[in-house]
Coordinates of C-alpha atoms and ligand atoms in Angstrom, one line a residue:
M1 CA 26.9 -15.4 -6.4
V2 CA 24.6 -12.6 -7.7
V3 CA 24.2 -10.9 -4.3
E4 CA 27.9 -10.2 -3.8
E5 CA 27.8 -6.7 -5.2
F6 CA 25.3 -5.8 -2.5
L7 CA 27.4 -6.9 0.4
K8 CA 30.1 -4.3 0.3
E9 CA 28.3 -1.4 2.0
G10 CA 26.0 -1.2 5.0
R11 CA 22.3 -1.3 4.1
I12 CA 18.9 -0.5 5.5
A13 CA 16.8 -3.7 5.6
Y14 CA 13.2 -3.0 4.7
F15 CA 10.9 -5.8 6.0
S16 CA 7.4 -6.0 4.6
M17 CA 4.9 -8.9 4.5
E18 CA 4.0 -7.7 1.0
I19 CA 6.1 -6.0 -1.7
G20 CA 4.4 -5.1 -5.0
I21 CA 6.9 -4.4 -7.7
R22 CA 5.2 -5.5 -10.9
P23 CA 1.8 -6.8 -11.8
E24 CA 3.1 -10.2 -12.9
M25 CA 4.6 -10.9 -9.5
H26 CA 1.6 -11.7 -7.2
T27 CA 3.4 -10.7 -4.0
Y28 CA 1.1 -7.9 -2.9
S29 CA -2.5 -7.4 -1.9
G30 CA -3.0 -3.6 -1.9
G31 CA -1.7 -0.3 -0.6
L32 CA 0.8 -1.6 1.9
G33 CA 2.6 -3.7 -0.7
I34 CA 2.5 -1.2 -3.5
L35 CA 4.0 1.4 -1.1
A36 CA 6.8 -1.0 -0.2
G37 CA 7.6 -1.6 -3.9
D38 CA 7.4 2.1 -4.6
T39 CA 9.7 2.9 -1.7
L40 CA 12.4 0.4 -2.9
K41 CA 12.1 1.8 -6.5
S42 CA 12.8 5.3 -5.3
A43 CA 15.7 4.0 -3.2
A44 CA 17.1 2.4 -6.3
D45 CA 16.7 5.7 -8.3
L46 CA 18.4 7.7 -5.6
R47 CA 21.1 5.1 -4.8
I48 CA 20.0 4.7 -1.2
P49 CA 21.5 1.4 0.0
M50 CA 18.5 -0.7 1.0
V51 CA 17.5 -4.3 0.8
G52 CA 13.9 -5.5 0.8
I53 CA 12.8 -8.7 2.6
T54 CA 9.4 -10.3 2.1
L55 CA 7.8 -13.7 1.5
I56 CA 7.5 -15.3 -1.9
H57 CA 3.7 -15.9 -1.8
R58 CA 3.8 -18.6 -4.5
M59 CA 0.0 -18.7 -4.7
G60 CA -0.4 -14.9 -4.5
Y61 CA -3.2 -13.2 -2.6
F62 CA -6.1 -14.5 -4.7
K63 CA -7.6 -14.1 -8.1
Q64 CA -11.1 -12.5 -7.9
E65 CA -14.0 -13.8 -10.0
L66 CA -17.4 -12.1 -9.6
D67 CA -20.6 -13.9 -10.5
P68 CA -23.6 -12.0 -12.0
F69 CA -24.8 -11.0 -8.5
G70 CA -21.4 -9.7 -7.5
R71 CA -20.6 -12.7 -5.3
Q72 CA -16.9 -13.0 -5.0
I73 CA -15.2 -16.3 -5.9
E74 CA -11.6 -16.7 -4.9
H75 CA -9.0 -18.6 -6.8
P76 CA -5.3 -19.3 -6.0
D77 CA -3.2 -16.9 -8.0
P78 CA 0.2 -18.5 -8.8
W79 CA 2.9 -16.7 -10.8
D80 CA 6.0 -17.5 -12.8
I81 CA 8.7 -17.2 -10.1
E82 CA 11.6 -18.5 -12.2
K83 CA 10.9 -15.9 -14.9
Y84 CA 11.5 -13.0 -12.5
L85 CA 13.6 -14.2 -9.6
S86 CA 16.9 -16.0 -9.2
K87 CA 17.3 -18.7 -6.6
L88 CA 20.0 -18.0 -4.1
D89 CA 22.3 -20.7 -2.7
V90 CA 21.3 -20.1 0.9
K91 CA 19.4 -22.0 3.6
V92 CA 18.7 -21.2 7.2
E93 CA 16.8 -23.0 10.0
V94 CA 14.0 -21.5 12.0
M95 CA 12.3 -23.4 14.9
I96 CA 8.5 -23.7 14.7
E97 CA 6.7 -26.0 17.0
G98 CA 10.0 -27.3 18.2
K99 CA 11.0 -28.6 14.8
P100 CA 13.3 -27.0 12.3
V101 CA 11.8 -25.3 9.2
Y102 CA 14.2 -24.5 6.5
V103 CA 14.1 -21.2 4.7
T104 CA 15.7 -20.3 1.4
A105 CA 15.5 -17.0 -0.6
W106 CA 15.1 -15.8 -4.1
L107 CA 16.5 -12.5 -5.4
Y108 CA 14.9 -9.8 -7.5
V109 CA 17.0 -6.7 -8.3
I110 CA 15.3 -3.4 -8.8
E111 CA 17.4 -1.6 -11.4
S112 CA 16.9 2.1 -12.0
I113 CA 17.8 3.9 -15.2
T114 CA 20.0 6.0 -12.9
G115 CA 22.2 2.9 -12.4
G116 CA 21.1 2.4 -8.8
K117 CA 20.1 -1.0 -7.7
V118 CA 18.2 -2.4 -4.8
P119 CA 18.0 -6.2 -4.0
V120 CA 14.8 -7.7 -2.8
L121 CA 14.9 -11.1 -1.0
F122 CA 11.8 -13.4 -1.2
L123 CA 11.8 -16.0 1.5
D124 CA 10.6 -19.5 0.6
T125 CA 9.9 -22.6 2.6
D126 CA 8.7 -24.7 -0.3
I127 CA 11.8 -26.9 -0.5
P128 CA 12.1 -30.7 -0.2
E129 CA 13.8 -30.5 3.2
N130 CA 10.5 -29.4 4.8
T131 CA 7.3 -31.3 5.6
S132 CA 4.5 -30.8 3.1
E133 CA 2.7 -28.6 5.6
D134 CA 5.7 -26.4 6.2
R135 CA 6.3 -26.1 2.5
T136 CA 3.0 -24.1 2.3
I137 CA 3.9 -21.5 4.9
T138 CA 5.0 -19.0 2.2
H139 CA 2.2 -19.9 -0.3
F140 CA -0.7 -17.5 0.5
L141 CA -0.5 -13.8 1.3
Y142 CA -2.9 -13.1 4.2
G143 CA -4.3 -16.7 3.8
G144 CA -5.2 -19.3 6.3
D145 CA -5.9 -19.0 10.0
L146 CA -4.2 -17.3 12.9
Q147 CA -1.7 -20.1 13.3
Y148 CA -0.7 -19.9 9.6
R149 CA -0.3 -16.1 10.0
L150 CA 1.9 -16.6 13.1
K151 CA 4.1 -19.0 11.2
Q152 CA 4.5 -16.6 8.3
E153 CA 5.5 -13.8 10.7
I154 CA 8.1 -16.0 12.4
I155 CA 9.6 -16.8 9.0
L156 CA 9.5 -13.2 7.9
G157 CA 11.0 -11.7 11.1
I158 CA 13.4 -14.4 12.4
G159 CA 14.1 -16.1 9.1
G160 CA 14.6 -12.8 7.4
V161 CA 17.3 -11.6 9.8
R162 CA 19.1 -15.0 9.5
I163 CA 19.0 -15.0 5.7
L164 CA 20.5 -11.5 5.7
D165 CA 23.3 -12.7 8.1
N166 CA 23.9 -15.9 6.2
L167 CA 24.3 -14.1 2.9
G168 CA 26.7 -11.7 4.5
F169 CA 24.7 -8.5 4.4
Q170 CA 25.8 -5.7 6.7
I171 CA 22.7 -4.1 8.1
N172 CA 22.7 -0.6 9.7
K173 CA 18.9 -0.3 10.3
Y174 CA 16.0 -2.6 10.3
H175 CA 12.8 -0.9 9.1
M176 CA 9.6 -2.8 10.0
N177 CA 6.9 -1.8 7.5
E178 CA 3.9 -2.6 9.7
G179 CA 3.9 -5.1 12.6
H180 CA 4.1 -8.3 10.6
S181 CA 7.9 -8.4 10.8
S182 CA 8.2 -7.4 14.5
F183 CA 9.6 -10.8 15.5
L184 CA 12.9 -9.6 13.9
T185 CA 13.4 -7.7 17.2
L186 CA 13.5 -11.0 19.1
E187 CA 16.2 -12.3 16.8
L188 CA 18.1 -9.0 17.3
L189 CA 17.8 -9.3 21.1
N190 CA 19.5 -12.7 20.8
K191 CA 22.1 -11.4 18.4
F192 CA 23.0 -8.4 20.6
K193 CA 23.0 -10.3 23.9
K194 CA 25.6 -9.1 26.4
P195 CA 28.1 -11.8 27.6
I196 CA 26.8 -13.2 30.9
E197 CA 30.1 -12.4 32.6
E198 CA 29.7 -8.7 31.9
V199 CA 26.4 -8.4 33.8
W200 CA 25.5 -9.1 37.4
S201 CA 22.2 -10.8 36.7
E202 CA 21.0 -13.1 34.0
D203 CA 18.1 -10.8 33.2
L204 CA 20.5 -8.1 32.1
V205 CA 22.0 -9.8 29.1
W206 CA 19.2 -8.3 27.0
D207 CA 20.4 -5.1 25.4
I208 CA 17.1 -3.4 24.5
D209 CA 18.8 -0.1 23.8
K210 CA 21.1 -1.6 21.3
V211 CA 18.2 -3.2 19.4
K212 CA 16.2 0.1 19.6
D213 CA 19.2 1.9 18.1
V214 CA 18.9 0.0 14.8
C215 CA 15.1 -0.3 14.5
V216 CA 12.5 1.8 12.8
F217 CA 8.8 1.1 12.8
T218 CA 6.1 2.4 10.5
T219 CA 2.5 1.9 11.5
H220 CA -0.1 1.9 8.7
T221 CA -3.6 1.8 10.1
P222 CA -5.9 3.1 12.8
V223 CA -8.1 0.0 12.2
E224 CA -7.9 -2.3 15.3
A225 CA -8.0 -5.5 13.2
G226 CA -4.9 -4.2 11.3
H227 CA -2.8 -4.8 14.4
D228 CA -1.9 -8.5 14.7
R229 CA -2.4 -10.0 18.1
F230 CA -1.6 -13.6 19.1
P231 CA -2.6 -15.5 22.2
Y232 CA 0.6 -16.3 24.2
E233 CA -0.4 -20.0 24.3
L234 CA -0.2 -20.2 20.6
V235 CA 3.0 -18.2 20.5
Q236 CA 4.7 -20.5 23.0
K237 CA 3.5 -23.5 21.1
M238 CA 4.8 -22.2 17.7
L239 CA 7.7 -20.0 18.7
G240 CA 8.8 -21.4 22.1
E241 CA 10.8 -18.8 24.0
P242 CA 13.6 -17.3 21.8
V243 CA 13.8 -14.8 24.7
P244 CA 12.2 -15.4 28.1
L245 CA 8.4 -15.0 28.2
W246 CA 8.5 -12.3 30.9
L247 CA 10.6 -10.2 28.6
I248 CA 8.3 -10.8 25.6
K249 CA 5.3 -9.8 27.8
K250 CA 7.0 -6.7 29.0
L251 CA 7.6 -5.7 25.3
A252 CA 4.5 -6.9 23.6
G253 CA 1.7 -6.7 26.2
D254 CA 0.4 -8.9 28.9
G255 CA -2.8 -10.4 27.6
M256 CA -1.9 -11.1 24.0
L257 CA 1.2 -10.7 22.0
N258 CA 0.7 -7.4 20.2
M259 CA 3.0 -7.1 17.2
T260 CA 2.7 -3.4 17.0
L261 CA 3.6 -2.9 20.6
L262 CA 6.6 -5.3 20.2
G263 CA 7.8 -3.2 17.3
F264 CA 7.1 0.1 19.1
N265 CA 9.0 -0.9 22.2
L266 CA 12.1 -1.9 20.3
S267 CA 12.2 1.0 17.8
E268 CA 14.0 4.3 18.2
F269 CA 11.9 5.9 15.6
I270 CA 8.2 5.3 15.1
N271 CA 6.0 7.0 12.5
G272 CA 2.6 7.1 11.0
V273 CA 1.9 7.7 7.3
S274 CA 0.3 11.2 7.3
K275 CA 0.2 14.1 9.7
K276 CA -3.4 13.2 10.7
H277 CA -2.4 9.5 11.2
E278 CA 0.4 10.6 13.6
E279 CA -2.3 12.3 15.8
V280 CA -4.6 9.4 15.6
S281 CA -1.8 6.9 16.4
E282 CA -0.7 8.9 19.4
K283 CA -4.2 8.6 20.8
M284 CA -4.3 4.9 20.1
F285 CA -0.9 4.3 21.7
P286 CA -0.6 6.9 24.5
G287 CA 2.9 7.5 25.8
Y288 CA 4.8 6.8 22.5
E289 CA 6.4 9.5 20.5
I290 CA 5.1 9.0 17.0
H291 CA 6.4 11.0 14.0
A292 CA 4.7 11.6 10.7
I293 CA 6.2 10.8 7.3
T294 CA 3.4 11.1 4.7
N295 CA 3.3 8.4 2.1
G296 CA 4.0 8.9 -1.6
V297 CA 4.0 7.0 -4.8
H298 CA 6.8 6.1 -7.3
T299 CA 6.4 8.8 -9.9
Y300 CA 7.8 6.9 -12.9
T301 CA 5.7 3.8 -12.1
W302 CA 2.4 5.7 -11.8
V303 CA 2.6 8.2 -14.7
S304 CA 0.7 6.9 -17.8
E305 CA 2.4 6.7 -21.2
S306 CA 0.8 9.8 -22.6
F307 CA 1.8 11.9 -19.6
K308 CA 5.3 10.4 -19.7
K309 CA 5.7 11.8 -23.2
L310 CA 4.2 15.2 -22.1
Y311 CA 6.4 15.5 -19.0
S312 CA 9.5 14.6 -20.9
K313 CA 8.8 17.3 -23.5
Y314 CA 8.4 20.1 -20.9
H315 CA 10.1 18.9 -17.8
F316 CA 13.2 16.9 -18.7
G317 CA 14.4 14.9 -15.7
W318 CA 11.0 14.8 -14.0
A319 CA 11.2 11.1 -13.1
N320 CA 14.1 11.4 -10.8
E321 CA 13.2 14.9 -9.6
P322 CA 9.4 15.1 -9.2
E323 CA 9.8 18.5 -7.6
I324 CA 10.0 19.8 -11.2
F325 CA 6.2 19.3 -11.3
V326 CA 6.0 22.6 -9.3
R327 CA 6.2 24.2 -12.8
A328 CA 3.4 22.1 -14.3
W329 CA 1.3 25.1 -14.9
R330 CA 3.6 26.0 -17.7
I331 CA 2.6 23.0 -19.8
P332 CA 0.1 24.2 -22.5
S333 CA -3.5 23.3 -21.4
E334 CA -4.3 21.8 -24.7
E335 CA -1.5 19.3 -24.5
V336 CA -2.5 18.3 -20.9
W337 CA -6.0 17.7 -22.2
N338 CA -4.8 15.7 -25.1
A339 CA -2.7 13.5 -22.9
H340 CA -5.7 12.9 -20.6
V341 CA -7.9 12.1 -23.6
E342 CA -5.4 9.5 -24.7
A343 CA -5.3 7.9 -21.3
K344 CA -9.1 8.0 -21.0
K345 CA -9.5 6.4 -24.4
H346 CA -7.1 3.6 -23.4
L347 CA -9.2 3.0 -20.2
I348 CA -12.6 3.1 -21.9
D349 CA -11.5 0.8 -24.7
Y350 CA -10.2 -1.6 -22.1
V351 CA -13.4 -1.6 -20.0
N352 CA -15.6 -2.0 -23.1
R353 CA -13.4 -4.9 -24.3
I354 CA -13.8 -6.9 -21.1
T355 CA -17.4 -5.9 -20.1
A356 CA -20.7 -5.1 -21.8
A357 CA -20.7 -1.6 -20.2
N358 CA -20.4 0.3 -23.5
L359 CA -18.9 3.4 -21.8
N360 CA -18.5 6.7 -23.7
Y361 CA -15.3 8.7 -24.3
D362 CA -16.9 12.0 -23.6
T363 CA -18.9 11.3 -20.5
F364 CA -17.6 12.4 -17.1
T365 CA -16.1 9.3 -15.5
I366 CA -15.8 8.7 -11.8
G367 CA -13.2 6.1 -10.6
F368 CA -13.4 4.2 -7.3
A369 CA -11.0 1.3 -6.8
R370 CA -9.3 0.0 -3.7
R371 CA -9.6 -2.8 -1.2
V372 CA -13.3 -3.3 -0.4
T373 CA -13.9 -3.2 3.3
P374 CA -16.7 -1.5 5.2
Y375 CA -14.8 1.6 6.4
K376 CA -14.0 2.5 2.8
R377 CA -17.7 2.8 2.0
A378 CA -17.5 1.9 -1.6
D379 CA -21.3 2.0 -1.9
L380 CA -21.7 5.5 -0.3
L381 CA -22.5 7.1 -3.7
F382 CA -25.6 4.9 -3.8
L383 CA -27.2 6.0 -0.6
D384 CA -29.8 7.7 -2.8
P385 CA -29.5 6.2 -6.3
D386 CA -32.5 8.1 -7.7
R387 CA -31.0 11.4 -6.7
L388 CA -27.7 10.4 -8.2
A389 CA -29.4 9.5 -11.4
M390 CA -31.2 12.8 -11.5
I391 CA -27.8 14.6 -11.2
G392 CA -25.9 12.3 -13.5
E393 CA -28.2 10.7 -16.1
G394 CA -26.4 10.9 -19.4
R395 CA -23.7 13.0 -17.7
I396 CA -21.7 10.5 -15.5
Q397 CA -20.4 7.0 -15.7
I398 CA -18.8 5.2 -12.8
I399 CA -16.0 2.5 -12.8
Y400 CA -15.5 0.3 -9.7
A401 CA -12.9 -2.2 -8.9
G402 CA -11.5 -3.9 -5.7
K403 CA -11.2 -7.2 -3.9
A404 CA -12.6 -8.0 -0.5
H405 CA -10.4 -10.1 1.9
P406 CA -11.8 -13.7 1.7
Q407 CA -12.9 -13.4 5.4
D408 CA -14.3 -9.9 5.1
E409 CA -18.1 -10.6 4.8
G410 CA -18.9 -7.0 5.2
G411 CA -16.7 -6.1 2.3
K412 CA -18.2 -8.9 0.1
K413 CA -21.7 -7.6 0.8
I414 CA -20.7 -4.1 -0.4
I415 CA -19.6 -5.6 -3.8
Q416 CA -23.0 -7.3 -4.1
K417 CA -24.8 -4.0 -3.2
I418 CA -23.0 -2.2 -6.0
F419 CA -24.0 -5.0 -8.4
E420 CA -27.6 -4.6 -7.3
V421 CA -27.7 -0.8 -7.8
K422 CA -25.8 -1.3 -11.1
E423 CA -28.6 -3.6 -12.4
R424 CA -31.4 -1.5 -11.0
M425 CA -30.1 1.7 -12.5
K426 CA -28.9 0.3 -15.8
D427 CA -31.2 2.4 -17.9
R428 CA -30.2 5.7 -16.3
L429 CA -26.5 5.3 -15.2
K430 CA -23.6 3.4 -16.6
I431 CA -21.9 1.7 -13.7
V432 CA -19.3 -1.0 -14.2
Y433 CA -17.4 -3.2 -11.7
I434 CA -14.2 -4.7 -13.1
P435 CA -13.0 -7.9 -11.4
N436 CA -9.6 -8.7 -10.1
Y437 CA -8.1 -5.3 -9.3
D438 CA -4.4 -5.2 -9.6
M439 CA -1.5 -2.8 -10.3
E440 CA -2.0 -2.9 -14.0
M441 CA -5.6 -2.1 -13.8
A442 CA -4.9 0.6 -11.2
M443 CA -2.6 2.3 -13.7
K444 CA -5.3 2.4 -16.3
L445 CA -7.9 3.7 -13.9
V446 CA -6.0 6.4 -12.1
A447 CA -5.0 7.9 -15.4
G448 CA -8.1 7.4 -17.4
V449 CA -10.9 8.6 -15.2
D450 CA -11.9 12.3 -14.8
I451 CA -12.1 12.3 -11.0
W452 CA -10.9 10.0 -8.3
L453 CA -13.4 9.4 -5.5
N454 CA -12.4 8.4 -2.0
N455 CA -15.0 8.4 0.8
P456 CA -13.8 6.4 3.8
L457 CA -15.2 6.6 7.3
K458 CA -13.0 8.9 9.4
P459 CA -10.5 8.5 11.0
Y460 CA -9.6 5.2 9.4
E461 CA -7.8 6.2 6.3
A462 CA -4.2 6.4 7.5
S463 CA -2.9 7.9 4.3
G464 CA -4.3 6.5 1.0
T465 CA -2.1 6.5 -2.0
S466 CA -4.3 5.9 -5.1
G467 CA -5.4 9.5 -5.1
M468 CA -1.7 10.5 -5.4
K469 CA -1.4 8.2 -8.4
A470 CA -4.4 10.1 -9.9
A471 CA -2.8 13.4 -9.3
H472 CA 0.4 12.3 -11.1
N473 CA -1.9 12.0 -14.2
G474 CA -3.6 15.3 -13.7
V475 CA -6.7 13.6 -12.3
P476 CA -8.2 15.7 -9.4
N477 CA -9.5 14.1 -6.2
L478 CA -13.0 14.2 -4.6
S479 CA -12.3 12.9 -1.2
V480 CA -13.1 12.9 2.5
L481 CA -10.7 14.9 4.6
D482 CA -8.7 12.1 6.1
G483 CA -5.2 10.8 5.6
W484 CA -3.1 12.4 2.9
W485 CA -5.9 14.5 1.4
I486 CA -5.9 16.9 4.5
E487 CA -2.4 17.8 3.3
G488 CA -3.0 17.8 -0.5
W489 CA -6.4 19.4 -0.6
I490 CA -6.9 22.9 -1.8
E491 CA -10.6 23.3 -2.5
G492 CA -11.3 24.0 -6.2
Y493 CA -7.6 23.8 -7.1
T494 CA -6.4 20.3 -6.5
G495 CA -9.9 18.8 -6.2
W496 CA -12.7 18.9 -3.7
A497 CA -13.4 17.8 -0.1
I498 CA -16.3 15.7 1.0
G499 CA -17.5 16.9 4.4
G500 CA -15.6 19.1 6.8
M501 CA -12.6 18.7 9.1
D502 CA -14.6 17.1 11.9
E503 CA -13.0 14.2 13.7
T504 CA -15.7 11.7 12.7
S505 CA -17.9 11.2 9.6
D506 CA -21.5 12.1 9.2
T507 CA -22.7 9.8 6.5
R508 CA -25.7 11.8 5.5
R509 CA -23.7 15.0 5.2
D510 CA -20.9 13.3 3.3
V511 CA -23.3 12.0 0.7
E512 CA -25.1 15.3 0.4
D513 CA -21.8 17.0 -0.1
I514 CA -20.9 14.6 -2.9
Y515 CA -24.3 15.2 -4.7
Y516 CA -24.1 18.9 -4.2
K517 CA -20.6 19.3 -5.4
L518 CA -21.1 17.0 -8.4
S519 CA -24.2 18.8 -9.6
N520 CA -23.3 22.4 -8.7
E521 CA -19.5 22.6 -9.1
I522 CA -17.8 19.6 -10.7
L523 CA -20.1 18.7 -13.6
P524 CA -20.7 22.3 -14.7
L525 CA -17.0 22.9 -14.7
F526 CA -16.2 19.8 -16.6
Y527 CA -18.8 20.3 -19.3
E528 CA -19.1 24.0 -19.5
N529 CA -15.8 25.5 -18.5
R530 CA -13.2 23.1 -19.9
S531 CA -10.3 25.6 -19.6
N532 CA -10.8 26.0 -15.9
W533 CA -11.2 22.2 -15.5
I534 CA -7.7 21.8 -17.2
N535 CA -6.3 24.4 -14.7
I536 CA -7.5 22.2 -11.9
M537 CA -5.8 19.2 -13.6
K538 CA -2.6 21.2 -13.8
S539 CA -2.8 22.2 -10.1
A540 CA -3.2 18.6 -9.1
I541 CA 0.1 17.9 -10.8
A542 CA 1.8 21.0 -9.6
M543 CA 0.6 20.9 -6.0
N544 CA 0.0 17.2 -5.3
A545 CA 2.3 15.2 -7.6
Y546 CA 5.3 17.4 -6.9
Y547 CA 5.1 16.4 -3.2
F548 CA 3.3 13.1 -2.7
N549 CA 5.9 10.9 -4.2
T550 CA 8.2 8.3 -2.7
H551 CA 11.3 10.3 -3.7
R552 CA 10.4 13.0 -1.2
M553 CA 9.2 10.3 1.3
I554 CA 12.3 8.2 1.2
R555 CA 14.5 11.2 1.7
L556 CA 12.6 12.0 4.8
Y557 CA 13.1 8.5 6.1
V558 CA 16.8 8.9 5.5
T559 CA 17.1 12.2 7.3
E560 CA 14.5 11.6 10.1
A561 CA 14.8 7.9 10.7
Y562 CA 17.8 6.2 9.2
I563 CA 20.5 8.7 10.0
R564 CA 20.0 10.2 13.4
Ligands
LIG1 C1 -2.5 2.0 -5.0 C2 -3.2 0.8 -4.9 C3 -3.9 0.5 -3.7 C4 -4.1 1.5 -2.6 O1 -5.2 2.2 -2.8 P1 -5.8 3.2 -1.6 O2 -6.8 4.0 -2.3 O3 -4.6 4.0 -1.2 O4 -6.3 2.3 -0.6 C5 -4.6 -0.7 -3.7 N1 -4.5 -1.7 -4.6 C6 -3.8 -1.4 -5.8 C7 -3.7 -2.5 -6.8 C8 -3.1 -0.2 -5.9 O5 -2.4 0.0 -7.1

């Protein structure tokens, strides 16, 4: 069997509801999944023994169509599983609603040019042994209702541990990437149960410390809705009592089963994804010791073709040692600019091919692309469209992309608002919204725009990673001081801040700041002082890309969380 080579040494099992490895595999929705994929890619490069576990998501997240009014239409987004994965000869049983559901797994192997390899297991219930309803459990990422989500999380957590055991993996640590996989702790409680004859009360068979010893939990968002909660009635109906209810309630909260609390209470090491997010999480969950390991991106994945050539010319070995970027200032400015022009041309040609936007090569281009949800404030730039046109007419063009979750009405309205302004301002500003944002489009965007804009409502951006991708391509950030940018921001060197360091956002002030900096600092620099503009591009590489990568990040997980 193909997995055999991975069974010889102990591994860290990395559980994530989504893992985004390549654009053709529709197993991710956004930041969380891309981070998971980038993490496992760095592990492969650095030969860190890990194994990824996720669901197969046969129908993807969704394919986004936008009508002329910016109304989002969602389509299933299936992908060619057999082309990328190999089916494993494995089958385990998980009880849901008192009936067995059978789970199998498919294998993808991340192979690094260093020779390192990391296996990723994709759990699948779409097999003939299951009822037609159960076969759909692993179809839609973040689809369906609460009950559907609960079933998926049972398969991921409990099914995942059983699949690993059944295949013969030796697991040293279980890393829960967000609370979706927290049920794995219940499976471990059962696995590590003390023999009844060794304890003096039945309640004491549960070895919480032993489970804690092998568990690591990463929380990813200060947004309440990002923390799954299930009513105990539903849990009992679907899951039964793999461990007694009193114990689950003790670990996961009294009123509802809180997946984050369950993970927290059974993990020796808990972390947030930036220093600021650590503070915010400690306030959200008083009494827990929460650490900070700031996110990164996989350098080789997120550097465009033209910058790959450039880096290879001046900084041999950069892909497996991104620290080398600390010397990026030595790259001749002209060559940095040429590499950017190539990436920008690639993007503009692409946008002009698929839309009627008719963007220009020479115009200052602002990029904004990410999940569309109210706290990200995608329409903030348009608080005063006339003012924006006054500053930017003939001088700026703006590219948007992003999907709103099918149930996020607020997010969907924001897309419509952008379409409205786009139409209203069409004679003065070139604005384009590209449908169906994915990894491939993200690559073109982060490398091809001149500035990367991020203006979330504080303190909701736990980290953010798209700005790190931009920095890897010499694209400076213009961003609210939240998440990673607090750590990466050096005003006028790596980019610009929107607003100050206050705990919460002042919308009016944020937008004033954007307009002010665009018209007084950023545009004059771009158009009239190109050599200083290129210096900022080089600083973004030297001071941001050298640090905000998953190579640095995974090493910190190893020394802070996995080996301790
Ligand atoms: C990087 C990435 C994200 C995350 O973007 P943030 O700005 O960090 O929210 C989302 N979607 C895709 C396709 C990405 O590549």
